[in-house]
Amino acid sequence: MENIYDVIIVGGGPAGLTAGLYASRSKLKTLLLERFLPGGQAALTDFIENYPGFPDGINGVELMQKMEAQAVRFGLQINTDEVTKVGLAPDNLKLVSANDTEYRAKSVIIATGAEPKKLGIPGELEFRGKGISYCATCDGPLFKGKDLAVIGGGDSAVEEGIYLTRFAKSVTLIHRRDQLRATKIIQERAFATPNLRFIWNSVPVEFIGTTAVEGVKIKNVKSNEVSIIPVSGVFIYIGLVPRSEMVKDLVALDESGSIITDTTMATSVPGIFAAGDVRKTILRQVAVAVGDGATAAYSAEKYIQ
Ligand code: NAP
């Protein structure tokens, strides 16, 4: 008989792993598909201090390994496979097409998260991995004693900018406005960090260099003045794009590509749910994602019943 799952969860970040924990504890036959390693964006964060239960904060990788171990302990099956499309199949089943195989399930939870937004300026693509990075935790230690720039003014840019000062000689945060978007406590910490400086009202227009990044050309949006900041590395944190490509022709999305759900995490298609950063939400946090994941698994169970 064909292997039909009760629930297939796409994505192994906090939302997906929590959905996996809840679905497995409900004795649903559950498969989580993850293209690389479970953990999602949270595992790329050095230190998480706003996830309840860890008063001294916790390393992102450690938190995600604990979530994975907890879900697996209750029977969650995790396969490494990249999902390319989610569609409908006969008998009310859902078809999950992945690189290695096709899976069928009674319900699907999309928990694919979001990926870093790109600037789309000259040099960004060419110098990726040669000075351009979207992950300070991964690449920061490579820039010991160097001058770096961070682009953006949100929580990620400011937190990761502070983190990078551990390794770098200096970090220059370049923001398009004269006020940060980041949470106040993170801003206070940033302004108190000695080797972190700020360039306001400016946007990058080009990354320059020969074989690797040597500087970033910026334009002041008020005066239109153009200048070059010499740096060996640039970390880009200008927001996130939801990873909803695989369901874009199936479920309703908002104008930014986020999956629209109701409070039960149901999408516009019965039996397909979404949780975490991929869905339209006002707050993208680990705490929100785990709540979404628990709700989505509960709703999937009710749907199957
Ligand atoms: P974000 O909050 O969307 O901030 C993006 C920043 O980049 C903004 O300052 C924005 O400027 C700027 N920006 C956007 N497009 C730009 C462009 N084309 N050129 C130059 N600058 C550009 O993104 P994020 O910081 O990656 O955070 C994503 C989500 O994760 C947020 O909900 C955030 O709160 C959450 N998060 C939370 C934590 C935490 O709780 N500790 C840590 C990391 C992330 P404007 O300000 O002018 O719009």
Tab-separated table of C-alpha atoms and ligand atoms in Angstrom:
chain	number	residue	atom	x	y	z
A	1	MET	CA	0.000	0.000	0.000
A	2	GLU	CA	1.238	3.490	-0.812
A	3	ASN	CA	2.845	5.396	2.005
A	4	ILE	CA	0.298	8.089	2.878
A	5	TYR	CA	1.088	10.422	5.752
A	6	ASP	CA	-1.438	12.112	7.986
A	7	VAL	CA	0.632	15.279	8.034
A	8	ILE	CA	3.575	16.441	5.972
A	9	ILE	CA	5.384	19.462	7.371
A	10	VAL	CA	7.530	21.426	4.952
A	11	GLY	CA	10.379	23.213	6.733
A	12	GLY	CA	12.344	22.460	9.890
A	13	GLY	CA	12.547	25.780	11.719
A	14	PRO	CA	10.819	26.507	15.041
A	15	ALA	CA	7.336	26.437	13.454
A	16	GLY	CA	7.894	23.151	11.608
A	17	LEU	CA	9.577	21.362	14.508
A	18	THR	CA	6.858	22.432	16.935
A	19	ALA	CA	4.166	21.292	14.508
A	20	GLY	CA	6.103	18.007	14.282
A	21	LEU	CA	6.209	17.658	18.060
A	22	TYR	CA	2.474	18.251	18.448
A	23	ALA	CA	1.436	16.080	15.508
A	24	SER	CA	3.675	13.211	16.654
A	25	ARG	CA	2.347	13.413	20.203
A	26	SER	CA	-1.161	13.180	18.716
A	27	LYS	CA	-0.025	9.901	17.116
A	28	LEU	CA	-0.456	11.233	13.622
A	29	LYS	CA	1.800	9.701	10.996
A	30	THR	CA	3.990	12.733	10.448
A	31	LEU	CA	6.869	13.503	8.098
A	32	LEU	CA	8.928	16.694	8.172
A	33	LEU	CA	10.796	17.580	4.996
A	34	GLU	CA	13.806	19.873	5.308
A	35	ARG	CA	16.156	20.760	2.448
A	36	PHE	CA	19.333	21.143	4.582
A	37	LEU	CA	19.537	20.782	8.334
A	38	PRO	CA	16.645	21.472	10.704
A	39	GLY	CA	16.867	24.762	12.572
A	40	GLY	CA	15.843	27.456	10.110
A	41	GLN	CA	16.824	31.097	10.552
A	42	ALA	CA	16.947	30.693	14.341
A	43	ALA	CA	19.914	28.348	13.954
A	44	LEU	CA	21.772	31.149	12.175
A	45	THR	CA	21.383	33.403	15.207
A	46	ASP	CA	24.233	33.490	17.667
A	47	PHE	CA	22.238	34.368	20.738
A	48	ILE	CA	18.473	34.371	21.380
A	49	GLU	CA	17.429	36.214	24.501
A	50	ASN	CA	13.708	36.752	23.978
A	51	TYR	CA	12.589	33.123	23.843
A	52	PRO	CA	10.950	32.387	27.198
A	53	GLY	CA	12.389	29.722	29.460
A	54	PHE	CA	16.042	30.683	29.010
A	55	PRO	CA	16.685	33.574	31.410
A	56	ASP	CA	20.333	33.861	30.371
A	57	GLY	CA	19.559	33.519	26.657
A	58	ILE	CA	20.502	30.570	24.473
A	59	ASN	CA	22.595	29.945	21.367
A	60	GLY	CA	20.369	29.543	18.275
A	61	VAL	CA	21.856	26.214	17.172
A	62	GLU	CA	21.498	24.781	20.680
A	63	LEU	CA	17.850	25.854	20.957
A	64	MET	CA	17.006	24.336	17.597
A	65	GLN	CA	18.834	21.075	18.348
A	66	LYS	CA	16.754	20.786	21.505
A	67	MET	CA	13.533	21.387	19.549
A	68	GLU	CA	14.525	18.756	17.007
A	69	ALA	CA	15.463	16.188	19.674
A	70	GLN	CA	12.165	16.777	21.493
A	71	ALA	CA	10.084	16.238	18.332
A	72	VAL	CA	12.084	13.162	17.268
A	73	ARG	CA	11.664	11.663	20.755
A	74	PHE	CA	7.917	11.547	20.112
A	75	GLY	CA	8.340	9.865	16.736
A	76	LEU	CA	8.702	12.672	14.203
A	77	GLN	CA	10.287	11.403	10.996
A	78	ILE	CA	12.604	13.943	9.332
A	79	ASN	CA	13.745	13.491	5.727
A	80	THR	CA	16.232	15.683	3.873
A	81	ASP	CA	14.508	16.577	0.621
A	82	GLU	CA	13.742	19.883	-1.085
A	83	VAL	CA	10.060	20.436	-1.790
A	84	THR	CA	9.419	22.112	-5.124
A	85	LYS	CA	5.618	22.089	-5.311
A	86	VAL	CA	2.573	21.324	-3.219
A	87	GLY	CA	-0.633	20.403	-5.038
A	88	LEU	CA	-3.817	18.400	-4.783
A	89	ALA	CA	-4.262	14.683	-5.488
A	90	PRO	CA	-7.341	12.438	-5.869
A	91	ASP	CA	-9.232	11.250	-2.747
A	92	ASN	CA	-8.772	14.580	-0.984
A	93	LEU	CA	-5.039	13.983	-0.632
A	94	LYS	CA	-2.265	16.523	-1.046
A	95	LEU	CA	0.698	15.893	-3.327
A	96	VAL	CA	4.078	17.094	-2.124
A	97	SER	CA	6.656	17.040	-4.934
A	98	ALA	CA	10.282	17.100	-3.836
A	99	ASN	CA	13.643	16.609	-5.525
A	100	ASP	CA	13.956	12.942	-4.546
A	101	THR	CA	10.371	11.727	-4.584
A	102	GLU	CA	6.669	12.545	-4.440
A	103	TYR	CA	4.811	12.238	-1.159
A	104	ARG	CA	1.103	12.079	-0.377
A	105	ALA	CA	-0.599	13.273	2.773
A	106	LYS	CA	-4.017	14.029	4.200
A	107	SER	CA	-2.815	17.447	5.313
A	108	VAL	CA	0.204	19.684	4.795
A	109	ILE	CA	1.728	22.349	7.018
A	110	ILE	CA	3.905	24.889	5.202
A	111	ALA	CA	6.581	26.151	7.580
A	112	THR	CA	9.248	27.191	5.103
A	113	GLY	CA	10.077	30.508	6.747
A	114	ALA	CA	11.682	33.370	4.920
A	115	GLU	CA	14.983	34.161	3.285
A	116	PRO	CA	17.093	37.324	3.253
A	117	LYS	CA	15.931	40.049	0.877
A	118	LYS	CA	18.530	41.095	-1.693
A	119	LEU	CA	19.486	44.680	-2.504
A	120	GLY	CA	19.771	44.032	-6.249
A	121	ILE	CA	22.683	46.429	-6.788
A	122	PRO	CA	25.907	45.932	-8.799
A	123	GLY	CA	28.461	43.751	-7.040
A	124	GLU	CA	25.986	42.016	-4.715
A	125	LEU	CA	25.793	38.800	-6.697
A	126	GLU	CA	29.387	38.877	-7.972
A	127	PHE	CA	30.895	39.266	-4.495
A	128	ARG	CA	28.611	36.861	-2.662
A	129	GLY	CA	30.932	34.736	-0.536
A	130	LYS	CA	33.754	37.168	-1.382
A	131	GLY	CA	32.837	39.796	1.154
A	132	ILE	CA	29.055	39.917	0.735
A	133	SER	CA	27.168	37.889	3.328
A	134	TYR	CA	23.671	37.502	4.745
A	135	CYS	CA	24.775	35.569	7.842
A	136	ALA	CA	27.003	37.102	10.506
A	137	THR	CA	27.021	33.925	12.608
A	138	CYS	CA	28.300	31.923	9.640
A	139	ASP	CA	30.824	34.378	8.175
A	140	GLY	CA	31.615	36.922	10.925
A	141	PRO	CA	34.624	35.053	12.346
A	142	LEU	CA	36.278	35.174	8.889
A	143	PHE	CA	36.658	38.945	9.206
A	144	LYS	CA	38.847	39.166	12.286
A	145	GLY	CA	40.431	42.621	12.619
A	146	LYS	CA	38.746	43.952	9.439
A	147	ASP	CA	36.482	46.922	8.772
A	148	LEU	CA	32.938	45.835	8.001
A	149	ALA	CA	29.614	47.370	7.013
A	150	VAL	CA	26.083	46.274	7.826
A	151	ILE	CA	23.127	47.397	5.732
A	152	GLY	CA	19.707	47.867	7.375
A	153	GLY	CA	18.173	49.281	10.536
A	154	GLY	CA	15.941	46.468	11.854
A	155	ASP	CA	16.506	43.971	14.679
A	156	SER	CA	18.677	41.732	12.506
A	157	ALA	CA	20.999	44.461	11.209
A	158	VAL	CA	21.546	45.989	14.626
A	159	GLU	CA	21.882	42.726	16.583
A	160	GLU	CA	24.217	41.209	14.034
A	161	GLY	CA	26.143	44.490	13.788
A	162	ILE	CA	26.808	44.323	17.527
A	163	TYR	CA	27.794	40.658	17.187
A	164	LEU	CA	30.272	41.477	14.411
A	165	THR	CA	32.126	43.995	16.611
A	166	ARG	CA	33.488	40.974	18.499
A	167	PHE	CA	35.647	40.106	15.515
A	168	ALA	CA	35.920	43.241	13.414
A	169	LYS	CA	38.118	46.285	13.917
A	170	SER	CA	35.074	48.446	13.149
A	171	VAL	CA	31.498	47.977	11.995
A	172	THR	CA	29.656	50.725	10.121
A	173	LEU	CA	25.893	50.366	10.042
A	174	ILE	CA	24.400	52.077	7.009
A	175	HIS	CA	20.697	52.870	7.291
A	176	ARG	CA	18.401	54.588	4.827
A	177	ARG	CA	16.658	56.706	7.500
A	178	ASP	CA	17.863	58.635	10.567
A	179	GLN	CA	16.108	56.323	13.040
A	180	LEU	CA	16.524	52.619	13.611
A	181	ARG	CA	13.588	50.241	13.317
A	182	ALA	CA	15.144	47.810	15.839
A	183	THR	CA	13.658	47.198	19.307
A	184	LYS	CA	14.649	49.891	21.831
A	185	ILE	CA	16.757	47.635	24.080
A	186	ILE	CA	18.786	46.513	21.049
A	187	GLN	CA	19.214	50.157	19.937
A	188	GLU	CA	20.510	51.170	23.392
A	189	ARG	CA	23.035	48.366	23.298
A	190	ALA	CA	24.129	49.366	19.801
A	191	PHE	CA	24.674	53.025	20.714
A	192	ALA	CA	26.809	51.885	23.656
A	193	THR	CA	29.016	49.638	21.492
A	194	PRO	CA	32.346	51.453	20.972
A	195	ASN	CA	33.436	50.149	17.561
A	196	LEU	CA	29.951	50.349	15.981
A	197	ARG	CA	29.282	53.563	14.090
A	198	PHE	CA	26.297	54.728	12.079
A	199	ILE	CA	25.825	56.371	8.730
A	200	TRP	CA	22.280	57.719	8.450
A	201	ASN	CA	20.050	58.561	5.490
A	202	SER	CA	22.206	56.544	3.133
A	203	VAL	CA	21.745	53.594	0.808
A	204	PRO	CA	24.349	51.395	-0.853
A	205	VAL	CA	24.455	51.779	-4.621
A	206	GLU	CA	27.358	49.499	-5.540
A	207	PHE	CA	29.856	47.103	-4.006
A	208	ILE	CA	33.309	47.670	-5.362
A	209	GLY	CA	36.460	45.577	-5.503
A	210	THR	CA	38.533	43.454	-7.834
A	211	THR	CA	38.419	39.832	-6.677
A	212	ALA	CA	36.675	40.562	-3.347
A	213	VAL	CA	34.817	43.445	-1.721
A	214	GLU	CA	37.022	46.459	-1.037
A	215	GLY	CA	34.349	49.037	-0.381
A	216	VAL	CA	30.741	50.079	-0.603
A	217	LYS	CA	29.596	53.076	-2.583
A	218	ILE	CA	26.782	54.832	-0.771
A	219	LYS	CA	24.438	57.688	-1.609
A	220	ASN	CA	23.003	60.099	0.925
A	221	VAL	CA	19.279	60.135	0.125
A	222	LYS	CA	18.899	63.741	1.357
A	223	SER	CA	21.910	65.397	-0.299
A	224	ASN	CA	22.441	62.847	-3.126
A	225	GLU	CA	26.131	62.954	-2.212
A	226	VAL	CA	28.004	59.778	-3.166
A	227	SER	CA	30.932	58.439	-1.135
A	228	ILE	CA	32.914	55.223	-0.739
A	229	ILE	CA	33.336	53.447	2.587
A	230	PRO	CA	36.354	51.118	2.478
A	231	VAL	CA	35.398	47.746	3.993
A	232	SER	CA	36.390	44.099	3.505
A	233	GLY	CA	32.958	42.715	4.193
A	234	VAL	CA	29.314	43.752	4.007
A	235	PHE	CA	26.480	42.032	5.851
A	236	ILE	CA	23.062	42.684	4.344
A	237	TYR	CA	20.021	42.638	6.644
A	238	ILE	CA	17.237	44.473	4.849
A	239	GLY	CA	14.349	42.180	5.702
A	240	LEU	CA	12.946	38.836	4.709
A	241	VAL	CA	11.091	37.382	1.745
A	242	PRO	CA	8.642	34.555	2.529
A	243	ARG	CA	9.494	31.189	0.948
A	244	SER	CA	6.088	30.511	-0.549
A	245	GLU	CA	7.109	29.690	-4.122
A	246	MET	CA	5.955	26.050	-3.832
A	247	VAL	CA	2.339	27.039	-3.098
A	248	LYS	CA	2.084	30.274	-5.051
A	249	ASP	CA	-0.442	28.834	-7.518
A	250	LEU	CA	-2.395	26.995	-4.831
A	251	VAL	CA	-3.124	29.135	-1.763
A	252	ALA	CA	-3.908	32.813	-1.294
A	253	LEU	CA	-0.868	35.042	-0.698
A	254	ASP	CA	-0.660	38.729	0.186
A	255	GLU	CA	1.162	41.258	-2.002
A	256	SER	CA	4.515	40.404	-0.374
A	257	GLY	CA	4.097	36.657	-0.990
A	258	SER	CA	3.208	35.761	2.617
A	259	ILE	CA	0.626	32.987	2.985
A	260	ILE	CA	-2.693	34.267	4.287
A	261	THR	CA	-4.128	32.180	7.126
A	262	ASP	CA	-6.939	32.487	9.631
A	263	THR	CA	-6.344	32.106	13.380
A	264	THR	CA	-6.386	28.294	13.038
A	265	MET	CA	-3.458	28.589	10.568
A	266	ALA	CA	-5.752	27.354	7.768
A	267	THR	CA	-4.908	28.677	4.304
A	268	SER	CA	-7.443	29.237	1.516
A	269	VAL	CA	-7.203	25.505	0.638
A	270	PRO	CA	-8.770	22.986	3.068
A	271	GLY	CA	-6.155	20.701	4.604
A	272	ILE	CA	-3.252	23.036	3.883
A	273	PHE	CA	-1.982	25.064	6.821
A	274	ALA	CA	0.871	27.547	7.252
A	275	ALA	CA	2.947	28.469	10.298
A	276	GLY	CA	5.816	30.789	11.179
A	277	ASP	CA	7.575	33.423	9.088
A	278	VAL	CA	6.112	32.245	5.778
A	279	ARG	CA	2.621	33.343	6.788
A	280	LYS	CA	1.237	36.857	6.981
A	281	THR	CA	1.998	37.878	10.541
A	282	ILE	CA	2.721	41.070	12.446
A	283	LEU	CA	5.643	39.637	14.432
A	284	ARG	CA	8.399	37.342	13.201
A	285	GLN	CA	9.856	35.713	16.304
A	286	VAL	CA	10.705	32.200	17.482
A	287	ALA	CA	8.014	32.539	20.173
A	288	VAL	CA	5.390	33.330	17.521
A	289	ALA	CA	6.562	30.533	15.217
A	290	VAL	CA	6.284	27.830	17.888
A	291	GLY	CA	2.755	29.009	18.739
A	292	ASP	CA	1.821	28.905	15.068
A	293	GLY	CA	3.298	25.408	14.740
A	294	ALA	CA	1.319	24.061	17.690
A	295	THR	CA	-1.911	25.596	16.366
A	296	ALA	CA	-1.302	24.302	12.841
A	297	ALA	CA	-0.748	20.725	14.074
A	298	TYR	CA	-3.912	20.873	16.194
A	299	SER	CA	-5.883	22.209	13.228
A	300	ALA	CA	-4.469	19.525	10.930
A	301	GLU	CA	-5.589	16.864	13.402
A	302	LYS	CA	-9.109	18.323	13.523
A	303	TYR	CA	-9.174	18.481	9.724
A	304	ILE	CA	-8.171	14.810	9.392
A	305	GLN	CA	-10.815	13.770	11.937
B	1	NAP	P1	13.033	44.292	9.054
B	1	NAP	O1	12.549	44.429	10.440
B	1	NAP	O2	12.059	44.232	7.929
B	1	NAP	O3	14.055	45.504	8.807
B	1	NAP	C1	14.643	45.692	7.550
B	1	NAP	C2	15.522	46.936	7.610
B	1	NAP	O4	16.156	47.100	6.353
B	1	NAP	C3	14.740	48.198	7.895
B	1	NAP	O5	15.473	49.053	8.748
B	1	NAP	C4	14.577	48.808	6.499
B	1	NAP	O6	14.540	50.207	6.528
B	1	NAP	C5	15.823	48.362	5.794
B	1	NAP	N1	15.619	48.162	4.360
B	1	NAP	C6	14.637	47.464	3.750
B	1	NAP	N2	14.803	47.469	2.413
B	1	NAP	C7	15.916	48.191	2.186
B	1	NAP	C8	16.621	48.562	1.003
B	1	NAP	N3	16.208	48.170	-0.204
B	1	NAP	N4	17.730	49.314	1.130
B	1	NAP	C9	18.184	49.704	2.349
B	1	NAP	N5	17.567	49.384	3.507
B	1	NAP	C10	16.452	48.619	3.414
B	1	NAP	O7	13.963	42.985	8.858
B	1	NAP	P2	14.881	42.164	9.873
B	1	NAP	O8	15.670	43.062	10.722
B	1	NAP	O9	15.573	41.154	9.028
B	1	NAP	O10	13.843	41.400	10.782
B	1	NAP	C11	12.873	40.527	10.197
B	1	NAP	C12	11.888	40.128	11.281
B	1	NAP	O11	12.542	39.302	12.253
B	1	NAP	C13	11.353	41.334	12.047
B	1	NAP	O12	10.010	41.073	12.358
B	1	NAP	C14	12.213	41.382	13.286
B	1	NAP	O13	11.581	41.997	14.395
B	1	NAP	C15	12.456	39.896	13.540
B	1	NAP	N6	13.717	39.711	14.289
B	1	NAP	C16	13.664	39.753	15.646
B	1	NAP	C17	14.800	39.627	16.394
B	1	NAP	C18	14.710	39.693	17.873
B	1	NAP	O14	13.613	39.707	18.390
B	1	NAP	N7	15.793	39.747	18.606
B	1	NAP	C19	16.032	39.436	15.779
B	1	NAP	C20	16.067	39.414	14.375
B	1	NAP	C21	14.900	39.566	13.641
B	1	NAP	P3	13.281	51.012	7.177
B	1	NAP	O15	13.467	50.929	8.654
B	1	NAP	O16	13.449	52.387	6.621
B	1	NAP	O17	12.054	50.317	6.670
